[in-house]
PDB file of N, CA and C in Angstrom:
ATOM      1  N   PRO A 291      35.379  95.752 117.204  1.00  0.00           N
ATOM      2  CA  PRO A 291      36.809  96.394 117.625  1.00  0.00           C
ATOM      3  C   PRO A 291      37.518  96.068 116.733  1.00  0.00           C
ATOM      4  N   THR A 292      38.678  96.841 116.722  1.00  0.00           N
ATOM      5  CA  THR A 292      39.938  96.225 116.321  1.00  0.00           C
ATOM      6  C   THR A 292      40.856  95.694 117.064  1.00  0.00           C
ATOM      7  N   PRO A 293      41.105  93.869 117.149  1.00  0.00           N
ATOM      8  CA  PRO A 293      42.369  93.411 117.546  1.00  0.00           C
ATOM      9  C   PRO A 293      43.259  94.146 118.009  1.00  0.00           C
ATOM     10  N   VAL A 294      43.780  93.771 119.046  1.00  0.00           N
ATOM     11  CA  VAL A 294      44.878  94.536 119.870  1.00  0.00           C
ATOM     12  C   VAL A 294      46.156  94.478 118.813  1.00  0.00           C
ATOM     13  N   GLY A 295      46.676  95.528 118.973  1.00  0.00           N
ATOM     14  CA  GLY A 295      48.101  95.653 118.228  1.00  0.00           C
ATOM     15  C   GLY A 295      47.763  95.960 116.558  1.00  0.00           C
ATOM     16  N   MET A 296      46.781  95.762 115.978  1.00  0.00           N
ATOM     17  CA  MET A 296      45.972  95.205 114.374  1.00  0.00           C
ATOM     18  C   MET A 296      45.497  97.001 114.433  1.00  0.00           C
ATOM     19  N   ILE A 297      46.133  97.758 113.265  1.00  0.00           N
ATOM     20  CA  ILE A 297      46.481  99.051 112.660  1.00  0.00           C
ATOM     21  C   ILE A 297      45.396  98.809 111.855  1.00  0.00           C
ATOM     22  N   VAL A 298      44.399 100.061 111.304  1.00  0.00           N
ATOM     23  CA  VAL A 298      43.152  99.812 110.324  1.00  0.00           C
ATOM     24  C   VAL A 298      43.918 101.838 110.426  1.00  0.00           C
ATOM     25  N   PRO A 299      44.734 101.107 109.105  1.00  0.00           N
ATOM     26  CA  PRO A 299      45.067 102.642 108.136  1.00  0.00           C
ATOM     27  C   PRO A 299      43.898 103.671 107.678  1.00  0.00           C
ATOM     28  N   ASN A 300      44.450 104.997 108.333  1.00  0.00           N
ATOM     29  CA  ASN A 300      43.798 106.091 108.284  1.00  0.00           C
ATOM     30  C   ASN A 300      43.796 106.380 107.041  1.00  0.00           C
ATOM     31  N   THR A 301      42.489 107.382 106.117  1.00  0.00           N
ATOM     32  CA  THR A 301      42.162 107.691 104.962  1.00  0.00           C
ATOM     33  C   THR A 301      43.174 108.567 104.361  1.00  0.00           C
ATOM     34  N   PRO A 302      43.833 109.309 103.252  1.00  0.00           N
ATOM     35  CA  PRO A 302      44.345 110.013 102.961  1.00  0.00           C
ATOM     36  C   PRO A 302      43.713 111.445 102.649  1.00  0.00           C
ATOM     37  N   GLU A 303      43.918 112.357 103.486  1.00  0.00           N
ATOM     38  CA  GLU A 303      43.289 113.570 103.083  1.00  0.00           C
ATOM     39  C   GLU A 303      43.721 114.122 101.592  1.00  0.00           C
ATOM     40  N   ALA A 304      42.570 115.105 101.097  1.00  0.00           N
ATOM     41  CA  ALA A 304      42.600 115.376  99.593  1.00  0.00           C
ATOM     42  C   ALA A 304      43.677 115.033  99.263  1.00  0.00           C
ATOM     43  N   ASP A 305      45.077 116.101 100.078  1.00  0.00           N
ATOM     44  CA  ASP A 305      46.322 116.538  99.528  1.00  0.00           C
ATOM     45  C   ASP A 305      46.879 115.380  99.637  1.00  0.00           C
ATOM     46  N   GLY A 306      46.163 114.517 100.219  1.00  0.00           N
ATOM     47  CA  GLY A 306      47.205 113.110 100.362  1.00  0.00           C
ATOM     48  C   GLY A 306      47.929 112.845 101.992  1.00  0.00           C
ATOM     49  N   LYS A 307      47.540 113.464 102.726  1.00  0.00           N
ATOM     50  CA  LYS A 307      47.746 113.775 103.833  1.00  0.00           C
ATOM     51  C   LYS A 307      47.492 112.617 104.525  1.00  0.00           C
ATOM     52  N   ILE A 308      47.869 111.724 105.843  1.00  0.00           N
ATOM     53  CA  ILE A 308      47.566 110.805 106.557  1.00  0.00           C
ATOM     54  C   ILE A 308      47.702 111.009 107.733  1.00  0.00           C
ATOM     55  N   THR A 309      47.292 111.578 108.834  1.00  0.00           N
ATOM     56  CA  THR A 309      47.665 110.875 110.424  1.00  0.00           C
ATOM     57  C   THR A 309      47.332 110.561 110.745  1.00  0.00           C
ATOM     58  N   HIS A 310      48.367 110.076 111.292  1.00  0.00           N
ATOM     59  CA  HIS A 310      47.643 108.799 112.393  1.00  0.00           C
ATOM     60  C   HIS A 310      48.007 108.783 113.736  1.00  0.00           C
ATOM     61  N   THR A 311      46.940 108.339 114.573  1.00  0.00           N
ATOM     62  CA  THR A 311      47.667 108.645 116.581  1.00  0.00           C
ATOM     63  C   THR A 311      47.917 106.923 116.890  1.00  0.00           C
ATOM     64  N   VAL A 312      48.621 106.937 117.501  1.00  0.00           N
ATOM     65  CA  VAL A 312      49.581 105.655 118.140  1.00  0.00           C
ATOM     66  C   VAL A 312      48.618 105.642 118.863  1.00  0.00           C
ATOM     67  N   GLN A 313      48.357 103.860 119.290  1.00  0.00           N
ATOM     68  CA  GLN A 313      47.641 103.747 120.283  1.00  0.00           C
ATOM     69  C   GLN A 313      48.286 102.416 120.748  1.00  0.00           C
ATOM     70  N   TYR A 314      48.207 102.107 121.790  1.00  0.00           N
ATOM     71  CA  TYR A 314      48.471 101.272 122.499  1.00  0.00           C
ATOM     72  C   TYR A 314      49.146  99.627 121.503  1.00  0.00           C
ATOM     73  N   TYR A 315      50.396  99.625 122.118  1.00  0.00           N
ATOM     74  CA  TYR A 315      50.536  98.204 121.449  1.00  0.00           C
ATOM     75  C   TYR A 315      51.490  98.784 120.333  1.00  0.00           C
ATOM     76  N   GLN A 316      51.234  99.894 119.486  1.00  0.00           N
ATOM     77  CA  GLN A 316      51.493  99.842 117.747  1.00  0.00           C
ATOM     78  C   GLN A 316      52.920 100.322 118.126  1.00  0.00           C
ATOM     79  N   THR A 317      53.474  99.945 117.039  1.00  0.00           N
ATOM     80  CA  THR A 317      55.675  99.991 117.030  1.00  0.00           C
ATOM     81  C   THR A 317      55.660 100.838 115.916  1.00  0.00           C
ATOM     82  N   LEU A 318      56.755 101.528 115.556  1.00  0.00           N
ATOM     83  CA  LEU A 318      56.817 102.081 114.674  1.00  0.00           C
ATOM     84  C   LEU A 318      56.899 100.831 113.583  1.00  0.00           C
ATOM     85  N   THR A 319      56.952  99.132 113.991  1.00  0.00           N
ATOM     86  CA  THR A 319      57.375  98.705 112.944  1.00  0.00           C
ATOM     87  C   THR A 319      55.933  98.104 111.925  1.00  0.00           C
ATOM     88  N   THR A 320      55.148  98.316 113.540  1.00  0.00           N
ATOM     89  CA  THR A 320      53.991  97.988 112.854  1.00  0.00           C
ATOM     90  C   THR A 320      53.304  99.195 112.380  1.00  0.00           C
ATOM     91  N   ILE A 321      53.555 100.557 113.072  1.00  0.00           N
ATOM     92  CA  ILE A 321      52.705 101.154 111.993  1.00  0.00           C
ATOM     93  C   ILE A 321      53.301 101.282 110.401  1.00  0.00           C
ATOM     94  N   ALA A 322      55.038 101.258 110.236  1.00  0.00           N
ATOM     95  CA  ALA A 322      55.629 101.103 109.184  1.00  0.00           C
ATOM     96  C   ALA A 322      53.816 100.079 108.350  1.00  0.00           C
ATOM     97  N   GLN A 323      53.941  99.263 108.533  1.00  0.00           N
ATOM     98  CA  GLN A 323      54.078  97.935 107.528  1.00  0.00           C
ATOM     99  C   GLN A 323      51.974  98.316 107.546  1.00  0.00           C
ATOM    100  N   ALA A 324      51.842  99.064 108.413  1.00  0.00           N
ATOM    101  CA  ALA A 324      49.884  98.709 107.326  1.00  0.00           C
ATOM    102  C   ALA A 324      50.122 100.609 106.808  1.00  0.00           C
ATOM    103  N   TYR A 325      51.092 100.997 106.954  1.00  0.00           N
ATOM    104  CA  TYR A 325      50.968 101.844 106.120  1.00  0.00           C
ATOM    105  C   TYR A 325      51.525 102.004 104.394  1.00  0.00           C
ATOM    106  N   GLN A 326      52.424 100.944 104.207  1.00  0.00           N
ATOM    107  CA  GLN A 326      52.700 100.348 103.206  1.00  0.00           C
ATOM    108  C   GLN A 326      54.502 100.720 103.120  1.00  0.00           C
ATOM    109  N   THR A 327      55.160 101.120 104.394  1.00  0.00           N
ATOM    110  CA  THR A 327      56.199 101.915 103.798  1.00  0.00           C
ATOM    111  C   THR A 327      57.153 101.643 104.969  1.00  0.00           C
ATOM    112  N   GLU A 328      58.061 102.331 105.515  1.00  0.00           N
ATOM    113  CA  GLU A 328      60.129 101.556 105.812  1.00  0.00           C
ATOM    114  C   GLU A 328      59.467 102.653 107.060  1.00  0.00           C
ATOM    115  N   VAL A 329      59.948 101.909 107.782  1.00  0.00           N
ATOM    116  CA  VAL A 329      60.090 102.756 109.318  1.00  0.00           C
ATOM    117  C   VAL A 329      60.833 104.006 109.391  1.00  0.00           C
ATOM    118  N   ASP A 330      62.277 103.504 108.128  1.00  0.00           N
ATOM    119  CA  ASP A 330      62.879 105.307 108.089  1.00  0.00           C
ATOM    120  C   ASP A 330      62.791 106.511 107.477  1.00  0.00           C
ATOM    121  N   THR A 331      61.825 105.919 106.385  1.00  0.00           N
ATOM    122  CA  THR A 331      60.872 106.891 106.024  1.00  0.00           C
ATOM    123  C   THR A 331      59.517 107.755 107.282  1.00  0.00           C
ATOM    124  N   LEU A 332      58.722 106.419 107.832  1.00  0.00           N
ATOM    125  CA  LEU A 332      58.586 107.639 108.594  1.00  0.00           C
ATOM    126  C   LEU A 332      59.082 108.283 109.669  1.00  0.00           C
ATOM    127  N   LEU A 333      59.925 107.593 110.405  1.00  0.00           N
ATOM    128  CA  LEU A 333      61.212 108.402 111.258  1.00  0.00           C
ATOM    129  C   LEU A 333      61.428 110.065 109.961  1.00  0.00           C
ATOM    130  N   TYR A 334      62.307 110.376 109.328  1.00  0.00           N
ATOM    131  CA  TYR A 334      62.203 110.833 108.617  1.00  0.00           C
ATOM    132  C   TYR A 334      60.968 111.697 108.710  1.00  0.00           C
ATOM    133  N   LEU A 335      59.928 111.405 107.690  1.00  0.00           N
ATOM    134  CA  LEU A 335      58.686 112.344 107.729  1.00  0.00           C
ATOM    135  C   LEU A 335      58.535 113.561 109.316  1.00  0.00           C
ATOM    136  N   ASN A 336      58.515 112.424 109.528  1.00  0.00           N
ATOM    137  CA  ASN A 336      57.981 113.290 111.142  1.00  0.00           C
ATOM    138  C   ASN A 336      58.880 113.723 112.702  1.00  0.00           C
ATOM    139  N   GLY A 337      60.493 114.091 111.341  1.00  0.00           N
ATOM    140  CA  GLY A 337      61.152 114.124 112.526  1.00  0.00           C
ATOM    141  C   GLY A 337      61.918 114.102 113.377  1.00  0.00           C
ATOM    142  N   TRP A 338      61.922 112.439 113.429  1.00  0.00           N
ATOM    143  CA  TRP A 338      61.384 111.155 114.446  1.00  0.00           C
ATOM    144  C   TRP A 338      63.344 110.981 114.785  1.00  0.00           C
ATOM    145  N   GLN A 339      63.545 110.134 116.155  1.00  0.00           N
ATOM    146  CA  GLN A 339      65.018 109.548 115.742  1.00  0.00           C
ATOM    147  C   GLN A 339      63.990 107.917 116.483  1.00  0.00           C
ATOM    148  N   ILE A 340      65.183 106.944 115.862  1.00  0.00           N
ATOM    149  CA  ILE A 340      64.510 105.562 115.732  1.00  0.00           C
ATOM    150  C   ILE A 340      64.618 104.854 117.819  1.00  0.00           C
ATOM    151  N   ASP A 341      65.661 105.902 118.741  1.00  0.00           N
ATOM    152  CA  ASP A 341      65.619 105.760 119.971  1.00  0.00           C
ATOM    153  C   ASP A 341      64.750 106.634 120.745  1.00  0.00           C
ATOM    154  N   TRP A 342      64.233 107.974 120.274  1.00  0.00           N
ATOM    155  CA  TRP A 342      63.129 108.447 120.692  1.00  0.00           C
ATOM    156  C   TRP A 342      61.823 107.056 120.782  1.00  0.00           C
ATOM    157  N   PRO A 343      61.610 107.024 122.176  1.00  0.00           N
ATOM    158  CA  PRO A 343      59.730 106.184 122.365  1.00  0.00           C
ATOM    159  C   PRO A 343      58.568 107.142 121.399  1.00  0.00           C
ATOM    160  N   LEU A 344      57.561 106.199 121.038  1.00  0.00           N
ATOM    161  CA  LEU A 344      56.432 106.402 120.610  1.00  0.00           C
ATOM    162  C   LEU A 344      55.596 106.787 122.008  1.00  0.00           C
ATOM    163  N   GLN A 345      54.288 108.151 122.171  1.00  0.00           N
ATOM    164  CA  GLN A 345      53.674 107.998 123.046  1.00  0.00           C
ATOM    165  C   GLN A 345      52.326 107.461 122.310  1.00  0.00           C
ATOM    166  N   ILE A 346      51.342 107.500 123.783  1.00  0.00           N
ATOM    167  CA  ILE A 346      50.317 107.157 122.877  1.00  0.00           C
ATOM    168  C   ILE A 346      49.796 108.210 122.810  1.00  0.00           C
ATOM    169  N   GLY A 347      48.669 108.337 122.310  1.00  0.00           N
ATOM    170  CA  GLY A 347      47.750 109.696 121.550  1.00  0.00           C
ATOM    171  C   GLY A 347      49.016 110.341 120.635  1.00  0.00           C
ATOM    172  N   GLN A 348      50.213 110.076 120.073  1.00  0.00           N
ATOM    173  CA  GLN A 348      51.070 110.940 119.367  1.00  0.00           C
ATOM    174  C   GLN A 348      50.804 110.437 118.200  1.00  0.00           C
ATOM    175  N   LYS A 349      50.703 111.795 117.073  1.00  0.00           N
ATOM    176  CA  LYS A 349      50.562 111.990 115.989  1.00  0.00           C
ATOM    177  C   LYS A 349      51.350 111.781 115.243  1.00  0.00           C
ATOM    178  N   LEU A 350      51.370 110.999 114.452  1.00  0.00           N
ATOM    179  CA  LEU A 350      52.457 110.705 112.905  1.00  0.00           C
ATOM    180  C   LEU A 350      51.785 111.180 111.775  1.00  0.00           C
ATOM    181  N   VAL A 351      52.341 112.208 110.888  1.00  0.00           N
ATOM    182  CA  VAL A 351      51.624 112.491 109.432  1.00  0.00           C
ATOM    183  C   VAL A 351      52.805 112.763 108.671  1.00  0.00           C
ATOM    184  N   GLY A 352      52.189 111.996 107.787  1.00  0.00           N
ATOM    185  CA  GLY A 352      53.150 112.341 106.322  1.00  0.00           C
ATOM    186  C   GLY A 352      51.872 112.056 104.921  1.00  0.00           C
ATOM    187  N   ASN A 353      52.245 111.926 103.629  1.00  0.00           N
ATOM    188  CA  ASN A 353      52.251 110.880 102.822  1.00  0.00           C
ATOM    189  C   ASN A 353      53.083 109.347 103.090  1.00  0.00           C
ATOM    190  N   PHE A 354      52.478 108.746 103.532  1.00  0.00           N
ATOM    191  CA  PHE A 354      53.149 107.898 103.507  1.00  0.00           C
ATOM    192  C   PHE A 354      53.526 107.054 102.760  1.00  0.00           C
ATOM    193  N   GLN A 355      52.863 106.693 102.167  1.00  0.00           N
ATOM    194  CA  GLN A 355      52.420 105.973 100.021  1.00  0.00           C
ATOM    195  C   GLN A 355      53.290 106.520  99.650  1.00  0.00           C
ATOM    196  N   ARG A 356      53.352 107.587  98.593  1.00  0.00           N
ATOM    197  CA  ARG A 356      53.935 108.223  98.269  1.00  0.00           C
ATOM    198  C   ARG A 356      55.252 108.523  98.564  1.00  0.00           C
ATOM    199  N   ALA A 357      55.589 108.688  99.669  1.00  0.00           N
ATOM    200  CA  ALA A 357      57.375 109.050 100.193  1.00  0.00           C
ATOM    201  C   ALA A 357      57.878 108.433  99.634  1.00  0.00           C
ATOM    202  N   ALA A 358      59.266 109.134  98.858  1.00  0.00           N
ATOM    203  CA  ALA A 358      60.491 107.977  99.060  1.00  0.00           C
ATOM    204  C   ALA A 358      60.745 108.313 100.239  1.00  0.00           C
ATOM    205  N   ASN A 359      61.849 106.948  99.934  1.00  0.00           N
ATOM    206  CA  ASN A 359      62.783 107.117 100.760  1.00  0.00           C
ATOM    207  C   ASN A 359      64.146 108.208 101.248  1.00  0.00           C
ATOM    208  N   PRO A 360      63.938 108.977 101.540  1.00  0.00           N
ATOM    209  CA  PRO A 360      65.722 109.336 101.677  1.00  0.00           C
ATOM    210  C   PRO A 360      66.509 108.446 101.500  1.00  0.00           C
ATOM    211  N   LEU A 361      66.744 107.304 102.868  1.00  0.00           N
ATOM    212  CA  LEU A 361      67.745 106.505 102.343  1.00  0.00           C
ATOM    213  C   LEU A 361      68.773 105.861 101.042  1.00  0.00           C
ATOM    214  N   GLU A 362      67.411 105.273 100.152  1.00  0.00           N
ATOM    215  CA  GLU A 362      67.178 105.215  99.085  1.00  0.00           C
ATOM    216  C   GLU A 362      67.985 106.100  97.815  1.00  0.00           C
ATOM    217  N   GLY A 363      68.612 105.612  97.398  1.00  0.00           N
ATOM    218  CA  GLY A 363      69.132 106.310  95.577  1.00  0.00           C
ATOM    219  C   GLY A 363      68.974 107.566  95.312  1.00  0.00           C
TER     220      GLY A 363
END
């Protein structure tokens, strides 16, 4: 089993899309770190705001590793 709070990144589909299902003890920060992206990028790709709480079972989608951070340059 995976240790509590540890995230094993999902494999991208053929089009590069990744779907991550939020589990217990996961935060935007730990999810972003697992997919080697920034929290701002994760929020942008999912139309989410930093002050909205994550829900267990919530699906986050995106092409995390290839997406440019919309707040950079």
